CHARMM-style PDB file with segment names, atoms N, HN, CA, C and O in Angstrom:
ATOM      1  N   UNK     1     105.649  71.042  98.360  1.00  0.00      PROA
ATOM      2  CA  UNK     1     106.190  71.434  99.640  1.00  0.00      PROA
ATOM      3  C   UNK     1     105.208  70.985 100.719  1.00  0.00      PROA
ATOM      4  O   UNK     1     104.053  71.407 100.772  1.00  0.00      PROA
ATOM      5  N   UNK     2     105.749  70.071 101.609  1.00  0.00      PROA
ATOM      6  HN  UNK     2     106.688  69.728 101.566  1.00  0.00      PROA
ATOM      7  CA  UNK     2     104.819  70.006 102.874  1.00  0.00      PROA
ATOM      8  C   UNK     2     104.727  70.789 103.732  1.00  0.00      PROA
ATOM      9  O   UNK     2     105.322  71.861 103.840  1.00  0.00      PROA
ATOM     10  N   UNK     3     103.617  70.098 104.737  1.00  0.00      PROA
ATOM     11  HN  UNK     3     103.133  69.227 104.649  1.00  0.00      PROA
ATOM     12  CA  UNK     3     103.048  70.927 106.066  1.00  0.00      PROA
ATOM     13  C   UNK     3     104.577  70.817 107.159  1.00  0.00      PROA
ATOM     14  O   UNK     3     104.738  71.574 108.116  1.00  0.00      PROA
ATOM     15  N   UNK     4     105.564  69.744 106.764  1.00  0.00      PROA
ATOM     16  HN  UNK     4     105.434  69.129 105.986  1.00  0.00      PROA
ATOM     17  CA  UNK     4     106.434  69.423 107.643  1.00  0.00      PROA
ATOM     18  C   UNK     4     107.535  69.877 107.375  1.00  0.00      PROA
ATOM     19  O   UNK     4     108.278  69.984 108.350  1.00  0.00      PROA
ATOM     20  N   UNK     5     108.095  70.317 106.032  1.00  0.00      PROA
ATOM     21  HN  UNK     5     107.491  70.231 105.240  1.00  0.00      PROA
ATOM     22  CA  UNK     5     109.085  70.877 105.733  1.00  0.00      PROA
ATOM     23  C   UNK     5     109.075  72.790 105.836  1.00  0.00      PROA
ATOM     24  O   UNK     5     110.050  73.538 105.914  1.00  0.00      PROA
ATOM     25  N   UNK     6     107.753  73.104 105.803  1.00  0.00      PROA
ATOM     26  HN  UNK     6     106.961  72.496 105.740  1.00  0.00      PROA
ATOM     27  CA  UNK     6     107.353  74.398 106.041  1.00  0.00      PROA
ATOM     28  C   UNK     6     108.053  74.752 107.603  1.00  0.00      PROA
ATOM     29  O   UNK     6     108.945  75.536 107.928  1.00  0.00      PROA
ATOM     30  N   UNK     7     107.308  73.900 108.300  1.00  0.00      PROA
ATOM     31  HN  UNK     7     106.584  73.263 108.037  1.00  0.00      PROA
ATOM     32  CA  UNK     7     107.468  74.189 109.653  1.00  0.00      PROA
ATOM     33  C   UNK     7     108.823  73.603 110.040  1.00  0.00      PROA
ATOM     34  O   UNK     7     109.112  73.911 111.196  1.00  0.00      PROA
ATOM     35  N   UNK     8     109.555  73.006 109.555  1.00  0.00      PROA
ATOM     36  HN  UNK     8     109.320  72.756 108.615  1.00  0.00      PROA
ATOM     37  CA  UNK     8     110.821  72.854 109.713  1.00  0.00      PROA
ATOM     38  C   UNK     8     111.317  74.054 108.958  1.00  0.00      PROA
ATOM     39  O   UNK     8     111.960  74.723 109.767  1.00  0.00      PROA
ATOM     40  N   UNK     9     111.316  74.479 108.098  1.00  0.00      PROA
ATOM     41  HN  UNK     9     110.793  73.936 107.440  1.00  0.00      PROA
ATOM     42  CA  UNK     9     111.573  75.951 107.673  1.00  0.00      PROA
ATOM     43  C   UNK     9     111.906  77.038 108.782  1.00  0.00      PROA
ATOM     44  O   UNK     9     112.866  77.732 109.116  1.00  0.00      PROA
ATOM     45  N   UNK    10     110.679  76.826 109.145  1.00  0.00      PROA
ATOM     46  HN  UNK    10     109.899  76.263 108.873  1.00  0.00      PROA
ATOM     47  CA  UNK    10     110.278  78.176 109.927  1.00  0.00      PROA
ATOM     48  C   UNK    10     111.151  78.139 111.790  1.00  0.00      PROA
ATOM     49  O   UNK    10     111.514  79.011 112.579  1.00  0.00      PROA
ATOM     50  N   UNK    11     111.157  76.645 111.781  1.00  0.00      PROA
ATOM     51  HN  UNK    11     110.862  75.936 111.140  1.00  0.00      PROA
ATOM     52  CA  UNK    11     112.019  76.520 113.030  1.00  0.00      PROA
ATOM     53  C   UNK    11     113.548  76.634 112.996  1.00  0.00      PROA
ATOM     54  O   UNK    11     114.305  77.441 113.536  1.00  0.00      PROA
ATOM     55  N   UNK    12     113.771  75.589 112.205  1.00  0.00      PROA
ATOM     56  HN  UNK    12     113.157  74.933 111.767  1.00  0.00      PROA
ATOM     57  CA  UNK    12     115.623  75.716 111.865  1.00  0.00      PROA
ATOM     58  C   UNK    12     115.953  75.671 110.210  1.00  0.00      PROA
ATOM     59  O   UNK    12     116.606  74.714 109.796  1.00  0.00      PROA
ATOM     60  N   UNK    13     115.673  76.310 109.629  1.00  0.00      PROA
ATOM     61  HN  UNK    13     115.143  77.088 109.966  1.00  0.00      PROA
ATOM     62  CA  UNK    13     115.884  76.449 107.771  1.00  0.00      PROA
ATOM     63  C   UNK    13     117.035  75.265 107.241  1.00  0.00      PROA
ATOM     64  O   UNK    13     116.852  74.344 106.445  1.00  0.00      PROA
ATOM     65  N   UNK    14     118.201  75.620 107.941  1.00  0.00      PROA
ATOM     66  HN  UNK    14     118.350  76.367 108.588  1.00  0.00      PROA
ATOM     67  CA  UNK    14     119.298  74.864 107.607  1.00  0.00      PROA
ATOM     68  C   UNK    14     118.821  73.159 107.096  1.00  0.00      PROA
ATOM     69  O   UNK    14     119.185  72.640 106.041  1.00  0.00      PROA
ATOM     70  N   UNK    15     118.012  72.563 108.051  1.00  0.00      PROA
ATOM     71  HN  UNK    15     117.717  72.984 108.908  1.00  0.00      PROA
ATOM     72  CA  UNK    15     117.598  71.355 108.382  1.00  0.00      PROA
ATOM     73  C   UNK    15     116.522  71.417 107.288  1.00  0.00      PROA
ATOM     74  O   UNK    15     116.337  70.241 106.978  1.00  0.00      PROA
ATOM     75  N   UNK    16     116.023  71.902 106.828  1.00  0.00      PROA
ATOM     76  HN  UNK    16     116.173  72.858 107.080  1.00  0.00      PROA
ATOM     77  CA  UNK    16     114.787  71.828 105.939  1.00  0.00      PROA
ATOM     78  C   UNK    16     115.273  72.044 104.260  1.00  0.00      PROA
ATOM     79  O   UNK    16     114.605  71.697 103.286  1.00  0.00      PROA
ATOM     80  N   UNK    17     116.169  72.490 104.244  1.00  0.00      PROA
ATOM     81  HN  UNK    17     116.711  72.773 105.035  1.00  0.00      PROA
ATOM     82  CA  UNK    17     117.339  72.212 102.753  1.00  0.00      PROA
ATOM     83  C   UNK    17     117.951  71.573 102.670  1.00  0.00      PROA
ATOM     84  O   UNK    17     118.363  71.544 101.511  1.00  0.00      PROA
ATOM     85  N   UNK    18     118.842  70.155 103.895  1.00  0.00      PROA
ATOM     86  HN  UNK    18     118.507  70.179 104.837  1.00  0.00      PROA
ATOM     87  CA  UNK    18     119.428  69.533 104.071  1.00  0.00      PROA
ATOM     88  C   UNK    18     119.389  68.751 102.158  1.00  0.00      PROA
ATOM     89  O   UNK    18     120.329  68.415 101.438  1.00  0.00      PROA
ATOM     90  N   UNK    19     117.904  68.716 101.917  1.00  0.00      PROA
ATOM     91  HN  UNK    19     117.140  68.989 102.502  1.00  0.00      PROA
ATOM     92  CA  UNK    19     118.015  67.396 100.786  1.00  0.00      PROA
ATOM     93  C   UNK    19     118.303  68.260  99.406  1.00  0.00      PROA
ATOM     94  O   UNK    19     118.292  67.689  98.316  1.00  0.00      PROA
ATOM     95  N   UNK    20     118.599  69.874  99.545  1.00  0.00      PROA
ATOM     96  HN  UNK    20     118.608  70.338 100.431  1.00  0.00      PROA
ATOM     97  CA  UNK    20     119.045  70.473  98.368  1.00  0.00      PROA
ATOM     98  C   UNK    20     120.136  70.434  97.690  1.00  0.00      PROA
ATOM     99  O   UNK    20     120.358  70.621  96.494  1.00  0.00      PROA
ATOM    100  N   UNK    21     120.934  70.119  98.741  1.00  0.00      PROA
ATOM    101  HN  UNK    21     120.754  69.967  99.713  1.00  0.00      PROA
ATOM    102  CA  UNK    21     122.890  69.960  98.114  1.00  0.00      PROA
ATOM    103  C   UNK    21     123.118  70.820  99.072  1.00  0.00      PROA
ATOM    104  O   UNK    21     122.287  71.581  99.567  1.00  0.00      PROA
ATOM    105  N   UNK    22     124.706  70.673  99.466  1.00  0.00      PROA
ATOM    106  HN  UNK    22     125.381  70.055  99.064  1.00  0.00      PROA
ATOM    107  CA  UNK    22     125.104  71.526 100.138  1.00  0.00      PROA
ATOM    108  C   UNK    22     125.106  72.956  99.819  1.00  0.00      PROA
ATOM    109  O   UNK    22     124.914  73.721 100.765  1.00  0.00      PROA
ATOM    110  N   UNK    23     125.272  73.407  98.758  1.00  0.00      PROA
ATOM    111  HN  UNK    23     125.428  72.786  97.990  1.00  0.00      PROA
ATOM    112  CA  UNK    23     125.578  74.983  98.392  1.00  0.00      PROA
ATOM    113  C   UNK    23     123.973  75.234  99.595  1.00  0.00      PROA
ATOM    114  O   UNK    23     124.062  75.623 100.760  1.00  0.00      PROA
ATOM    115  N   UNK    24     122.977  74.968  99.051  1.00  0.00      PROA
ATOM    116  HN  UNK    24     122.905  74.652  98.105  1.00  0.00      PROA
ATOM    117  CA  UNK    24     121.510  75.679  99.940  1.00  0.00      PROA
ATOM    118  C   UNK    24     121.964  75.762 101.261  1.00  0.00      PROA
ATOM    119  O   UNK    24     122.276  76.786 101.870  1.00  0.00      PROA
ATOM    120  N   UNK    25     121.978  74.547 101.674  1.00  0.00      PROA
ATOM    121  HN  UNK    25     121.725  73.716 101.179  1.00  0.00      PROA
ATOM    122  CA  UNK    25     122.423  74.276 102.950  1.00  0.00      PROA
ATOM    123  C   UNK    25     123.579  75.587 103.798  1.00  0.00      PROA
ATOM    124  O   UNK    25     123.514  76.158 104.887  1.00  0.00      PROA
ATOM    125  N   UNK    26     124.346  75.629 102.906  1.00  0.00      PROA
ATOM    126  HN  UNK    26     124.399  75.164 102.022  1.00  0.00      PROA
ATOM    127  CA  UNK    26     125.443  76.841 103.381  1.00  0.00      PROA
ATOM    128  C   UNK    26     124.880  78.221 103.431  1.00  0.00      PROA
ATOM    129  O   UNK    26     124.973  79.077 104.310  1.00  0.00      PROA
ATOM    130  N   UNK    27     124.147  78.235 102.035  1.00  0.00      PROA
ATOM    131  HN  UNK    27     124.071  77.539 101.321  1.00  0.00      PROA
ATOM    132  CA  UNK    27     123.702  79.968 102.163  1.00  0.00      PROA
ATOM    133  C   UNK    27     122.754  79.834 103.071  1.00  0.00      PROA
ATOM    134  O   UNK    27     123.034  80.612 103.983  1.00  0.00      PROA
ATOM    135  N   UNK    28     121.622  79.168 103.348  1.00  0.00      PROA
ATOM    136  HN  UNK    28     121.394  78.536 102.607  1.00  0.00      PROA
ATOM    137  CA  UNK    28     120.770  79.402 104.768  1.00  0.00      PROA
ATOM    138  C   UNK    28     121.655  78.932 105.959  1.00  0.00      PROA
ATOM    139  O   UNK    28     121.292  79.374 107.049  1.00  0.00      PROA
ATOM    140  N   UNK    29     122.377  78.394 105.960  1.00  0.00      PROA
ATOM    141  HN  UNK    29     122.672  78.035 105.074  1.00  0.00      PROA
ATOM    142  CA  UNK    29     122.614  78.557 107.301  1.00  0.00      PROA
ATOM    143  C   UNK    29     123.634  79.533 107.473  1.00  0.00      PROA
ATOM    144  O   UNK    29     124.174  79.513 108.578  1.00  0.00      PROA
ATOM    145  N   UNK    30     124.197  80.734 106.319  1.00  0.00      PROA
ATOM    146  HN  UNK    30     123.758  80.750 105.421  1.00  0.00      PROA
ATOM    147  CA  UNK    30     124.634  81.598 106.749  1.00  0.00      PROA
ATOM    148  C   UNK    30     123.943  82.909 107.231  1.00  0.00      PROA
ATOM    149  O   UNK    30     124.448  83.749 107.976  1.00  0.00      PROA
ATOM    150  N   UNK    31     122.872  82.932 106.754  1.00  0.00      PROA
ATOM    151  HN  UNK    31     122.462  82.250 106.149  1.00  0.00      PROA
ATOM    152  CA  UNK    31     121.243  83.835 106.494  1.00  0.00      PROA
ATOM    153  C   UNK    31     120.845  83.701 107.882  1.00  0.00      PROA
ATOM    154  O   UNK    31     120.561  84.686 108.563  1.00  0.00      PROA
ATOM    155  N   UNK    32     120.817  82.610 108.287  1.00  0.00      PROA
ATOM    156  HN  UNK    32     121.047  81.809 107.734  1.00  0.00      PROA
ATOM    157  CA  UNK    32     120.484  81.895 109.744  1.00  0.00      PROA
ATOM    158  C   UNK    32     121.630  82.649 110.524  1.00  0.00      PROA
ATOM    159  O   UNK    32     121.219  83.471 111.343  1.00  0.00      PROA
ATOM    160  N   UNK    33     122.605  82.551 110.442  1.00  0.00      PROA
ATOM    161  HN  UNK    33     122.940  81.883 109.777  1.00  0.00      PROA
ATOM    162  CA  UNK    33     123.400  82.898 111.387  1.00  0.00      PROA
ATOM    163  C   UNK    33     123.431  84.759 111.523  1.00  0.00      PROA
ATOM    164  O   UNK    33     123.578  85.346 112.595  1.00  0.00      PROA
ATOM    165  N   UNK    34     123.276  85.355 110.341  1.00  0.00      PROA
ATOM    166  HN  UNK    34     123.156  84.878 109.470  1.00  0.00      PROA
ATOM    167  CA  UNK    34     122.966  86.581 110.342  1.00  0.00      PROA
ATOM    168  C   UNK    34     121.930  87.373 111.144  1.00  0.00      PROA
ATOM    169  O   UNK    34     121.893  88.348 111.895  1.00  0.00      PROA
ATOM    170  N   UNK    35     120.950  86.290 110.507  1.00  0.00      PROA
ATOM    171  HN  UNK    35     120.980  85.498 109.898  1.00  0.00      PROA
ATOM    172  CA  UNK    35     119.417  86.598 110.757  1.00  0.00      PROA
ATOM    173  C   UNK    35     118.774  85.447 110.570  1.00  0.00      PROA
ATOM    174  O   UNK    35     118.955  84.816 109.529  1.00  0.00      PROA
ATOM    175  N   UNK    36     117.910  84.991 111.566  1.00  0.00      PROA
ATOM    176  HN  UNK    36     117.762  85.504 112.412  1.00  0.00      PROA
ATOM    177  CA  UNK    36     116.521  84.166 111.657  1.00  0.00      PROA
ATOM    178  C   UNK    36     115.633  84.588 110.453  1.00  0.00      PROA
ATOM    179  O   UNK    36     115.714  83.831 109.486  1.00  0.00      PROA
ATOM    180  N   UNK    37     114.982  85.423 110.357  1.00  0.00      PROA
ATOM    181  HN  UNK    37     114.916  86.038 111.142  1.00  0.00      PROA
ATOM    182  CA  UNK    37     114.378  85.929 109.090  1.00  0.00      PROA
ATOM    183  C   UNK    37     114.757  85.575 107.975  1.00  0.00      PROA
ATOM    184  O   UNK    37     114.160  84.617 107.485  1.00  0.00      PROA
ATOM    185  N   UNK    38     115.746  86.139 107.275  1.00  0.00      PROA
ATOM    186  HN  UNK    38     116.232  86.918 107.673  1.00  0.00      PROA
ATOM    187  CA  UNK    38     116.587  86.040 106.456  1.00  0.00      PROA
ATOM    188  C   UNK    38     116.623  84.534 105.892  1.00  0.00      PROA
ATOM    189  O   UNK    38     116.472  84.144 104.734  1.00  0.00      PROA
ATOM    190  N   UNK    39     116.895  83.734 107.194  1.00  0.00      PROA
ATOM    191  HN  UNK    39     117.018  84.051 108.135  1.00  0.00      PROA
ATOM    192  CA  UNK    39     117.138  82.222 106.846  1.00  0.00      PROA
ATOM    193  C   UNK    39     116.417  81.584 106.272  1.00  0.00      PROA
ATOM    194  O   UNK    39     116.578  80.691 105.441  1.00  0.00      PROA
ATOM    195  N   UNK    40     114.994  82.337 107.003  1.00  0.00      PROA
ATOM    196  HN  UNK    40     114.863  83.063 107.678  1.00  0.00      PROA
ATOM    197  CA  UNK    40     113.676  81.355 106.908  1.00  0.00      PROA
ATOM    198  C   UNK    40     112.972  81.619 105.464  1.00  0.00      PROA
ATOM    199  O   UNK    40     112.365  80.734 104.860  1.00  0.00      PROA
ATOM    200  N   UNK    41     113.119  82.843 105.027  1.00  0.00      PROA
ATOM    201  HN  UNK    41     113.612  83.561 105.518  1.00  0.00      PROA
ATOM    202  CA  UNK    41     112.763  83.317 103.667  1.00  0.00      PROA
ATOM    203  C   UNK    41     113.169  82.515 102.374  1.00  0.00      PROA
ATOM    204  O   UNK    41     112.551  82.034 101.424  1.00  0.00      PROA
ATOM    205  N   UNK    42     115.140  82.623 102.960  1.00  0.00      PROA
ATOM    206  HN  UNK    42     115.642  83.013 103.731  1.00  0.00      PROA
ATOM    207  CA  UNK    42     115.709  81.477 101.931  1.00  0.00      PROA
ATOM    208  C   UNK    42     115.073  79.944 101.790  1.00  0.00      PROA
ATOM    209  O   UNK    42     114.823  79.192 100.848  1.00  0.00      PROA
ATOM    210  N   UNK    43     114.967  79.899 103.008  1.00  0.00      PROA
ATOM    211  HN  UNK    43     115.170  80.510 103.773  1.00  0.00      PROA
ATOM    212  CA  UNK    43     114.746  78.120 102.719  1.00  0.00      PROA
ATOM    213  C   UNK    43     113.128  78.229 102.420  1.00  0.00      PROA
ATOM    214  O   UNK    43     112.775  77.368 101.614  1.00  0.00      PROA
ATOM    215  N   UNK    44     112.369  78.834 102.746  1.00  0.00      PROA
ATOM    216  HN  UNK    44     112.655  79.534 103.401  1.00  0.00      PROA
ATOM    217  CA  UNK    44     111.167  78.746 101.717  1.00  0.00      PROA
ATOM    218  C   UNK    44     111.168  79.100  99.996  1.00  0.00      PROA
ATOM    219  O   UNK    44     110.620  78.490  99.078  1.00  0.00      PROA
ATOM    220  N   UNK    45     111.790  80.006  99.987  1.00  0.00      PROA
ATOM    221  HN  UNK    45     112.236  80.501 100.733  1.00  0.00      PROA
ATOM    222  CA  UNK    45     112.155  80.251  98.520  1.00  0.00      PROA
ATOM    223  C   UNK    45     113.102  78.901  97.834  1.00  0.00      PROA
ATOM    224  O   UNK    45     112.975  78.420  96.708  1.00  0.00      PROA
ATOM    225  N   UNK    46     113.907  78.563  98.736  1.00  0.00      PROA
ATOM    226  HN  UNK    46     114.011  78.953  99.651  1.00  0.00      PROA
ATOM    227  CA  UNK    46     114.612  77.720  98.207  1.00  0.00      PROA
ATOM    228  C   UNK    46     113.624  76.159  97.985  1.00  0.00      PROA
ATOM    229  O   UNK    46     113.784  75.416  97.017  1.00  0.00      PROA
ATOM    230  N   UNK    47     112.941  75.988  98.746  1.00  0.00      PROA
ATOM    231  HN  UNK    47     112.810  76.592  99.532  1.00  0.00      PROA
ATOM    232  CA  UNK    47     111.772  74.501  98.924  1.00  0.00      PROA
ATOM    233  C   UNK    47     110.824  74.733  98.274  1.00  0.00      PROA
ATOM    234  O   UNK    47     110.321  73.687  97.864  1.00  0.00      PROA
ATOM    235  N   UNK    48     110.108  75.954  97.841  1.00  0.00      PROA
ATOM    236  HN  UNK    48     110.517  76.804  98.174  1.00  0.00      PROA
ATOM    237  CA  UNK    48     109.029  76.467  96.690  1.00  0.00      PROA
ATOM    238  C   UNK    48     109.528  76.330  95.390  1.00  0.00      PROA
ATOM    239  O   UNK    48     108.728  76.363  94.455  1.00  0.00      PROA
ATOM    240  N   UNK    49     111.178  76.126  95.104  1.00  0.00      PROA
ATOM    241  HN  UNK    49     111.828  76.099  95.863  1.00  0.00      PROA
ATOM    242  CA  UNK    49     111.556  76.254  94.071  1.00  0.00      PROA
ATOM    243  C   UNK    49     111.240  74.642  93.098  1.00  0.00      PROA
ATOM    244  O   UNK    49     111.494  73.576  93.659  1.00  0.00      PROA
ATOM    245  N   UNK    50     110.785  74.649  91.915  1.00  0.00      PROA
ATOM    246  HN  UNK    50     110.578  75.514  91.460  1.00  0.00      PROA
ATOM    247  CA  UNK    50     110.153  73.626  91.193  1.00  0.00      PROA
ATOM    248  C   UNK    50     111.281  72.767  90.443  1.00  0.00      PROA
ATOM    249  O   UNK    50     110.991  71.596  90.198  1.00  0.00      PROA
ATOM    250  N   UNK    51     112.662  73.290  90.019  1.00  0.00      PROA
ATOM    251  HN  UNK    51     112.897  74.242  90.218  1.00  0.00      PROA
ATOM    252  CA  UNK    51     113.564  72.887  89.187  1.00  0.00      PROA
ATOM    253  C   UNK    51     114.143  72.177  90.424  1.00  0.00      PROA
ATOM    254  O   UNK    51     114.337  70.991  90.156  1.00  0.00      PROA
ATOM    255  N   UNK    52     114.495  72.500  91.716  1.00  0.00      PROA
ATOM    256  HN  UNK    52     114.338  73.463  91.933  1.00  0.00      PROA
ATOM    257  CA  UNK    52     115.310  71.434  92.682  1.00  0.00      PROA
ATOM    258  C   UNK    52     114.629  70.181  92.742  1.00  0.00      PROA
ATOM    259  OT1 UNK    52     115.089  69.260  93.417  1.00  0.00      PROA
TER     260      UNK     52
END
């Protein structure tokens, strides 16, 4: 995980899973739309993840 995808994380999540498949893409940017928090958690959990 980079210094650039972190901080794209942390700014707009959606954009920082873009290269996961869409399913990621959808659940953070629904997380996002809920909650900022929420979003940003997913897409780090989701970009920390080793099998994607």
């Amino acid at each position: 995980m980079s210094f650039w995808r972190v901080l794209l994380a942390i700014l707009f999540p959606p954009l920082a899973v873009i290269g996961k498949g869409c399913g990621s893409v959808l659940i953070v940017l629904i997380l996002t739309v809920c909650g900022w928090i929420p979003g940003v958690i997913a897409a780090l959990i989701i970009l920390n993840n080793p099998k994607s």
